[in-house]
mmCIF file of C-alpha atoms in Angstrom:
data_model
loop_
_atom_site.group_PDB
_atom_site.id
_atom_site.type_symbol
_atom_site.label_atom_id
_atom_site.label_comp_id
_atom_site.label_asym_id
_atom_site.label_seq_id
_atom_site.Cartn_x
_atom_site.Cartn_y
_atom_site.Cartn_z
ATOM 1 C CA MET J 560 -0.134 0.038 0.259
ATOM 2 C CA ALA J 561 2.826 2.353 1.085
ATOM 3 C CA ARG J 562 4.335 1.479 -2.817
ATOM 4 C CA ALA J 563 0.781 2.957 -4.181
ATOM 5 C CA ASP J 564 0.942 6.008 -2.360
ATOM 6 C CA GLY J 565 4.381 6.822 -3.520
ATOM 7 C CA LYS J 566 3.487 6.445 -6.819
ATOM 8 C CA GLY J 567 0.104 8.283 -6.519
ATOM 9 C CA GLU J 568 2.733 11.368 -4.568
ATOM 10 C CA LYS J 569 5.082 11.096 -7.277
ATOM 11 C CA THR J 570 2.123 11.148 -10.385
ATOM 12 C CA LYS J 571 0.790 13.791 -8.353
ATOM 13 C CA LYS J 572 4.039 15.925 -8.410
ATOM 14 C CA LYS J 573 4.625 15.477 -12.370
ATOM 15 C CA ILE J 574 1.255 17.015 -12.649
ATOM 16 C CA SER J 575 2.189 19.520 -10.804
ATOM 17 C CA GLU J 576 5.156 20.280 -12.102
ATOM 18 C CA LYS J 577 4.228 20.042 -16.163
ATOM 19 C CA ALA J 578 1.001 22.497 -15.305
ATOM 20 C CA LYS J 579 3.264 24.833 -13.490
ATOM 21 C CA ILE J 580 5.488 25.092 -16.668
ATOM 22 C CA LEU J 581 1.899 25.877 -18.665
ATOM 23 C CA PHE J 582 0.661 28.153 -16.019
ATOM 24 C CA GLU J 583 3.968 30.141 -16.203
ATOM 25 C CA GLN J 584 4.294 30.546 -20.518
ATOM 26 C CA LYS J 585 0.336 30.874 -20.815
ATOM 27 C CA GLY J 586 -1.091 32.164 -17.707
ATOM 28 C CA TYR J 587 -4.193 30.476 -15.295
ATOM 29 C CA ALA J 588 -6.947 31.386 -17.528
ATOM 30 C CA ALA J 589 -5.215 30.268 -20.972
ATOM 31 C CA THR J 590 -3.817 26.959 -19.704
ATOM 32 C CA SER J 591 -6.918 24.115 -20.404
ATOM 33 C CA MET J 592 -7.008 20.792 -18.630
ATOM 34 C CA GLU J 593 -7.173 19.307 -22.066
ATOM 35 C CA GLU J 594 -3.523 21.521 -22.664
ATOM 36 C CA ILE J 595 -2.205 19.850 -19.311
ATOM 37 C CA ARG J 596 -3.407 16.430 -20.257
ATOM 38 C CA GLU J 597 -1.438 16.353 -23.062
ATOM 39 C CA CYS J 598 1.741 18.149 -21.554
ATOM 40 C CA THR J 599 1.850 15.286 -18.735
ATOM 41 C CA GLN J 600 0.425 12.060 -21.340
ATOM 42 C CA ILE J 601 -1.553 11.133 -17.946
ATOM 43 C CA SER J 602 -5.487 10.618 -18.744
ATOM 44 C CA LYS J 603 -7.846 13.170 -17.589
ATOM 45 C CA GLY J 604 -9.120 10.305 -15.337
ATOM 46 C CA SER J 605 -6.078 10.391 -13.252
ATOM 47 C CA ILE J 606 -5.566 14.032 -13.287
ATOM 48 C CA TYR J 607 -8.914 14.308 -11.952
ATOM 49 C CA TYR J 608 -8.351 11.506 -9.369
ATOM 50 C CA HIS J 609 -5.049 14.267 -7.595
ATOM 51 C CA PHE J 610 -6.921 16.561 -8.523
ATOM 52 C CA LYS J 611 -10.440 18.422 -8.720
ATOM 53 C CA SER J 612 -10.303 21.342 -10.882
ATOM 54 C CA LYS J 613 -7.929 23.454 -12.432
ATOM 55 C CA GLU J 614 -8.108 25.686 -9.937
ATOM 56 C CA GLU J 615 -7.421 23.344 -7.319
ATOM 57 C CA LEU J 616 -3.952 22.258 -9.217
ATOM 58 C CA PHE J 617 -3.469 25.786 -9.349
ATOM 59 C CA LEU J 618 -2.889 26.033 -5.612
ATOM 60 C CA TYR J 619 -1.470 23.250 -5.681
ATOM 61 C CA THR J 620 1.332 24.589 -7.823
ATOM 62 C CA VAL J 621 1.199 27.384 -6.083
ATOM 63 C CA GLU J 622 1.710 26.323 -3.146
ATOM 64 C CA GLU J 623 4.731 23.769 -3.502
ATOM 65 C CA SER J 624 6.180 26.566 -5.291
ATOM 66 C CA SER J 625 5.939 28.838 -1.990
ATOM 67 C CA LYS J 626 7.047 25.928 0.023
ATOM 68 C CA GLU J 627 10.559 25.476 -2.150
ATOM 69 C CA TRP J 628 10.629 29.906 -1.887
ATOM 70 C CA GLN J 629 10.940 29.591 2.146
ATOM 71 C CA SER J 630 13.344 26.541 2.263
ATOM 72 C CA LYS J 631 15.468 28.950 -0.153
ATOM 73 C CA TRP J 632 14.864 32.008 2.032
ATOM 74 C CA GLU J 633 15.953 30.326 5.145
ATOM 75 C CA GLU J 634 19.182 28.905 3.698
ATOM 76 C CA GLN J 635 20.382 32.534 2.565
ATOM 77 C CA ALA J 636 18.861 34.161 6.113
ATOM 78 C CA ALA J 637 20.731 31.888 7.651
ATOM 79 C CA PHE J 638 24.111 33.818 6.525
ATOM 80 C CA VAL J 639 23.002 37.153 8.325
ATOM 81 C CA THR J 640 22.852 38.360 11.572
ATOM 82 C CA THR J 641 21.342 41.389 12.198
ATOM 83 C CA ALA J 642 17.216 42.157 11.444
ATOM 84 C CA LYS J 643 17.862 45.228 9.231
ATOM 85 C CA GLU J 644 20.429 42.396 7.374
ATOM 86 C CA LYS J 645 17.644 40.686 7.116
ATOM 87 C CA LEU J 646 15.278 43.269 6.038
ATOM 88 C CA TYR J 647 17.695 43.570 2.752
ATOM 89 C CA LEU J 648 17.883 40.238 1.905
ATOM 90 C CA LEU J 649 14.221 40.004 2.063
ATOM 91 C CA ALA J 650 14.353 42.810 -0.805
ATOM 92 C CA ARG J 651 16.597 41.292 -2.928
ATOM 93 C CA TYR J 652 14.939 37.789 -2.879
ATOM 94 C CA TYR J 653 11.753 39.536 -3.336
ATOM 95 C CA ALA J 654 12.929 41.264 -6.694
ATOM 96 C CA SER J 655 14.394 38.408 -7.924
ATOM 97 C CA ASP J 656 10.987 36.224 -7.407
ATOM 98 C CA MET J 657 8.896 38.903 -9.034
ATOM 99 C CA GLN J 658 10.679 37.696 -12.307
ATOM 100 C CA ASN J 659 9.485 34.533 -11.531
ATOM 101 C CA PRO J 660 6.695 33.504 -14.306
ATOM 102 C CA LEU J 661 4.142 31.776 -11.756
ATOM 103 C CA SER J 662 4.347 34.489 -9.247
ATOM 104 C CA GLN J 663 2.559 36.620 -11.713
ATOM 105 C CA THR J 664 -0.070 34.603 -12.730
ATOM 106 C CA VAL J 665 -0.972 34.656 -8.961
ATOM 107 C CA PRO J 666 -2.295 38.135 -9.565
ATOM 108 C CA GLU J 667 -4.085 37.288 -12.622
ATOM 109 C CA TYR J 668 -6.284 33.950 -11.002
ATOM 110 C CA LEU J 669 -6.851 36.466 -8.093
ATOM 111 C CA ALA J 670 -8.731 38.693 -11.034
ATOM 112 C CA SER J 671 -10.189 36.251 -13.403
ATOM 113 C CA GLU J 672 -11.936 33.894 -10.785
ATOM 114 C CA ASN J 673 -15.278 34.951 -8.153
ATOM 115 C CA ILE J 674 -13.319 33.222 -5.442
ATOM 116 C CA GLU J 675 -15.394 31.382 -2.697
ATOM 117 C CA GLN J 676 -14.533 31.368 0.882
ATOM 118 C CA LEU J 677 -13.267 27.930 0.710
ATOM 119 C CA ILE J 678 -10.258 28.966 -1.605
ATOM 120 C CA LYS J 679 -10.314 32.675 0.099
ATOM 121 C CA GLU J 680 -8.675 30.569 3.401
ATOM 122 C CA LYS J 681 -6.579 28.598 1.324
ATOM 123 C CA LEU J 682 -4.926 31.752 -0.220
ATOM 124 C CA ILE J 683 -4.828 32.985 3.338
ATOM 125 C CA HIS J 684 -2.853 29.718 4.176
ATOM 126 C CA LEU J 685 -0.334 30.339 1.259
ATOM 127 C CA ILE J 686 0.675 33.599 2.393
ATOM 128 C CA LYS J 687 0.703 33.472 5.913
ATOM 129 C CA PRO J 688 4.048 31.842 6.028
ATOM 130 C CA GLU J 689 5.679 34.929 3.963
ATOM 131 C CA TYR J 690 3.795 37.022 6.371
ATOM 132 C CA GLU J 691 5.535 35.582 9.432
ATOM 133 C CA ILE J 692 8.896 35.843 7.998
ATOM 134 C CA PHE J 693 8.353 39.974 8.003
ATOM 135 C CA HIS J 694 7.160 39.520 11.244
ATOM 136 C CA GLN J 695 9.635 37.465 12.544
ATOM 137 C CA ILE J 696 12.244 40.027 11.423
ATOM 138 C CA ILE J 697 10.735 43.063 12.434
ATOM 139 C CA GLU J 698 9.953 41.138 15.731
ATOM 140 C CA GLU J 699 13.756 40.504 15.943
ATOM 141 C CA GLY J 700 14.921 44.033 15.207
ATOM 142 C CA VAL J 701 13.074 45.687 18.009
ATOM 143 C CA GLN J 702 13.210 43.148 20.671
ATOM 144 C CA ASN J 703 17.614 44.012 19.751
ATOM 145 C CA GLN J 704 16.642 47.963 19.810
ATOM 146 C CA GLU J 705 17.560 47.927 15.743
ATOM 147 C CA PHE J 706 13.889 49.270 15.479
ATOM 148 C CA GLU J 707 12.698 51.840 17.465
ATOM 149 C CA THR J 708 8.776 52.729 16.851
ATOM 150 C CA ASN J 709 5.537 53.572 18.011
ATOM 151 C CA ASN J 710 3.936 51.299 16.068
ATOM 152 C CA THR J 711 3.022 47.601 16.825
ATOM 153 C CA VAL J 712 4.982 44.987 15.362
ATOM 154 C CA GLU J 713 2.094 43.541 13.140
ATOM 155 C CA ASP J 714 1.476 46.752 12.264
ATOM 156 C CA LEU J 715 4.805 47.183 10.608
ATOM 157 C CA SER J 716 4.610 43.926 9.298
ATOM 158 C CA PHE J 717 1.844 44.701 7.005
ATOM 159 C CA ILE J 718 2.803 47.785 5.648
ATOM 160 C CA LEU J 719 5.972 46.271 4.617
ATOM 161 C CA TYR J 720 4.516 43.027 3.270
ATOM 162 C CA SER J 721 2.343 45.046 1.380
ATOM 163 C CA THR J 722 4.864 47.605 0.163
ATOM 164 C CA LEU J 723 7.047 44.255 -1.649
ATOM 165 C CA THR J 724 4.008 42.377 -2.507
ATOM 166 C CA GLY J 725 2.517 45.172 -4.356
ATOM 167 C CA MET J 726 5.698 46.780 -5.844
ATOM 168 C CA SER J 727 5.628 44.020 -8.777
ATOM 169 C CA ILE J 728 2.948 46.155 -10.342
ATOM 170 C CA THR J 729 5.998 48.375 -11.285
ATOM 171 C CA GLN J 730 7.069 45.574 -13.616
ATOM 172 C CA PHE J 731 4.244 46.975 -15.920
ATOM 173 C CA LEU J 732 5.259 50.417 -15.700
ATOM 174 C CA GLY J 733 8.418 50.030 -18.136
ATOM 175 C CA TYR J 734 10.966 49.867 -15.330
ATOM 176 C CA GLU J 735 14.568 48.502 -16.340
ATOM 177 C CA GLU J 736 14.796 45.067 -14.478
ATOM 178 C CA GLU J 737 18.384 46.591 -12.744
ATOM 179 C CA ARG J 738 16.123 49.529 -11.547
ATOM 180 C CA PHE J 739 13.522 47.420 -11.021
ATOM 181 C CA TYR J 740 15.518 45.361 -8.538
ATOM 182 C CA ASN J 741 16.730 48.522 -6.541
ATOM 183 C CA LEU J 742 13.678 49.751 -6.265
ATOM 184 C CA TYR J 743 13.172 47.072 -3.670
ATOM 185 C CA VAL J 744 16.104 47.620 -1.635
ATOM 186 C CA ASN J 745 15.058 51.418 -1.980
ATOM 187 C CA ALA J 746 11.975 50.513 -0.232
ATOM 188 C CA ILE J 747 13.594 49.121 2.968
ATOM 189 C CA ASP J 748 15.862 52.562 3.311
ATOM 190 C CA ILE J 749 12.655 54.286 3.485
ATOM 191 C CA PHE J 750 10.919 51.780 5.717
ATOM 192 C CA LEU J 751 14.161 52.346 8.336
ATOM 193 C CA HIS J 752 15.061 56.038 7.313
ATOM 194 C CA GLY J 753 11.575 57.782 5.799
ATOM 195 C CA ILE J 754 12.198 60.736 3.417
ATOM 196 C CA SER J 755 11.222 63.766 6.068
ATOM 197 C CA LYS J 756 14.293 66.000 7.034
ATOM 198 C CA ASP J 757 12.700 65.974 10.953
#
């Protein structure tokens, strides 16, 4: 039985990996389950056995990508010690990740679907680990007295998370890749030091 389960998990991963390529190339809406079937060379019955819908397959693919993102982040974060260094590293990491074609399909998915409560909960589940990284870094900075603020850790975490994730839209405004990358680092400068002379 364990053998069958292992084989089933292998098939599920294969479907997800092939579907990821299509989602990256064509976007969420333009990718059909028939194209996924052709790409994987797996029967529709087997695909639907593992994933009830294209939406479920897409969310699983995003979740797997998110796990990989977190794992790589943890490896890189182990080499820096201060909260400030971690914030700058996180900014550079985000800038690189925003070039990931799968990351660019998520806003399209959100705009194209009438998302039900269950799916909203799933999305929150996907987003929360990333948000927690921001929260941990800011909390560490406050505790170590690197950051001095009258704001709560929660408020600062939401502000910074929203800033870095929302900045992905700048890629549609014609920013050159190098300039786009620097914007993320500049965002940390402004977050830490502000722009007022006072």
